[in-house]
Short mmCIF file of C-alpha atoms in Angstrom, two decimals:
data_model
loop_
_atom_site.label_atom_id
_atom_site.label_comp_id
_atom_site.label_asym_id
_atom_site.label_seq_id
_atom_site.Cartn_x
_atom_site.Cartn_y
_atom_site.Cartn_z
CA UNK P 45 31.95 2.56 -38.87
CA UNK P 46 33.80 0.00 -36.77
CA UNK P 47 37.09 1.66 -37.59
CA UNK P 48 35.68 5.00 -36.39
CA UNK P 49 34.53 3.46 -33.10
CA UNK P 50 37.88 1.75 -32.61
CA UNK P 51 39.69 4.99 -33.35
CA UNK P 52 37.61 6.92 -30.79
CA UNK P 53 37.11 4.16 -28.25
CA UNK P 54 37.20 6.51 -25.28
CA UNK P 55 34.40 8.65 -26.71
CA UNK P 56 32.38 5.55 -27.60
CA UNK P 57 32.89 4.16 -24.08
CA UNK P 58 31.80 7.43 -22.49
CA UNK P 59 28.73 7.62 -24.74
CA UNK P 60 27.85 4.03 -23.86
CA UNK P 61 28.21 4.75 -20.15
CA UNK P 62 25.99 7.82 -20.44
CA UNK P 63 23.33 5.84 -22.32
CA UNK P 64 23.48 3.08 -19.72
CA UNK P 65 23.10 5.62 -16.91
CA UNK P 66 20.14 7.26 -18.64
CA UNK P 67 18.49 3.88 -19.10
CA UNK P 68 18.96 3.03 -15.42
CA UNK P 69 17.52 6.38 -14.37
CA UNK P 70 14.50 5.88 -16.63
CA UNK P 71 13.84 2.44 -15.11
CA UNK P 72 14.19 3.84 -11.58
CA UNK P 73 11.77 6.67 -12.37
CA UNK P 74 9.26 4.20 -13.79
CA UNK P 75 9.46 2.04 -10.66
CA UNK P 76 8.89 5.10 -8.45
CA UNK P 77 5.83 6.09 -10.47
CA UNK P 78 4.45 2.55 -10.34
CA UNK P 79 4.97 2.32 -6.56
CA UNK P 80 3.36 5.72 -6.01
CA UNK P 81 0.34 4.71 -8.07
CA UNK P 82 0.01 1.47 -6.16
CA UNK P 83 0.19 3.34 -2.85
CA UNK P 84 -2.49 5.79 -3.98
CA UNK P 85 -4.79 2.95 -5.06
CA UNK P 86 -4.28 1.20 -1.71
CA UNK P 87 -5.26 4.39 0.12
CA UNK P 88 -8.40 4.82 -2.00
CA UNK P 89 -9.39 1.18 -1.46
CA UNK P 90 -8.88 1.56 2.30
CA UNK P 91 -11.06 4.69 2.39
CA UNK P 92 -13.72 2.98 0.27
CA UNK P 93 -13.80 0.04 2.68
CA UNK P 94 -14.15 2.40 5.65
CA UNK P 95 -16.97 4.30 3.93
CA UNK P 96 -18.73 1.03 3.09
CA UNK P 97 -18.47 -0.13 6.72
CA UNK P 98 -19.83 3.19 7.99
CA UNK P 99 -22.76 3.03 5.56
CA UNK P 100 -23.55 -0.54 6.61
CA UNK P 101 -23.47 0.42 10.30
CA UNK P 102 -25.82 3.33 9.63
CA UNK P 103 -28.17 1.12 7.63
CA UNK P 104 -28.23 -1.45 10.44
CA UNK P 105 -29.30 1.31 12.84
CA UNK P 106 -32.19 2.25 10.57
CA UNK P 107 -33.16 -1.39 10.05
CA UNK P 108 -33.02 -2.08 13.80
CA UNK P 109 -35.27 0.94 14.39
CA UNK P 110 -37.89 -0.30 11.91
CA UNK P 111 -37.63 -3.88 13.22
CA UNK P 112 -38.38 -2.59 16.74
CA UNK P 113 -41.48 -0.79 15.43
CA UNK P 114 -39.93 2.66 15.63
CA UNK P 115 -39.88 5.53 13.18
CA UNK P 116 -36.54 6.76 11.85
CA UNK P 117 -36.16 10.52 11.64
CA UNK P 118 -33.98 11.61 8.73
CA UNK P 119 -33.75 15.08 10.27
CA UNK P 120 -32.33 14.04 13.64
CA UNK P 121 -30.83 10.72 12.54
CA UNK P 122 -32.48 9.01 15.51
CA UNK P 123 -35.16 6.44 16.11
CA UNK P 124 -38.35 7.47 17.86
CA UNK P 125 -40.61 4.80 19.27
#
């Protein structure tokens, strides 16, 4: 086996270089996928936080209406006193 590799050292070197290149490309692809997934999760978390804040603001409006003795209309989304 070693004698065969030594006899065809150019072919063995080229095969090694190709395998090294393929390994590097696979690692690069994996890092791109990981970064894309992280970016997507960050976007979802940001949208979830914005939705949570909007829901809390809306709930405060309803609570303020009831605290002031008003009646909240679910049809109009307004407080009537």
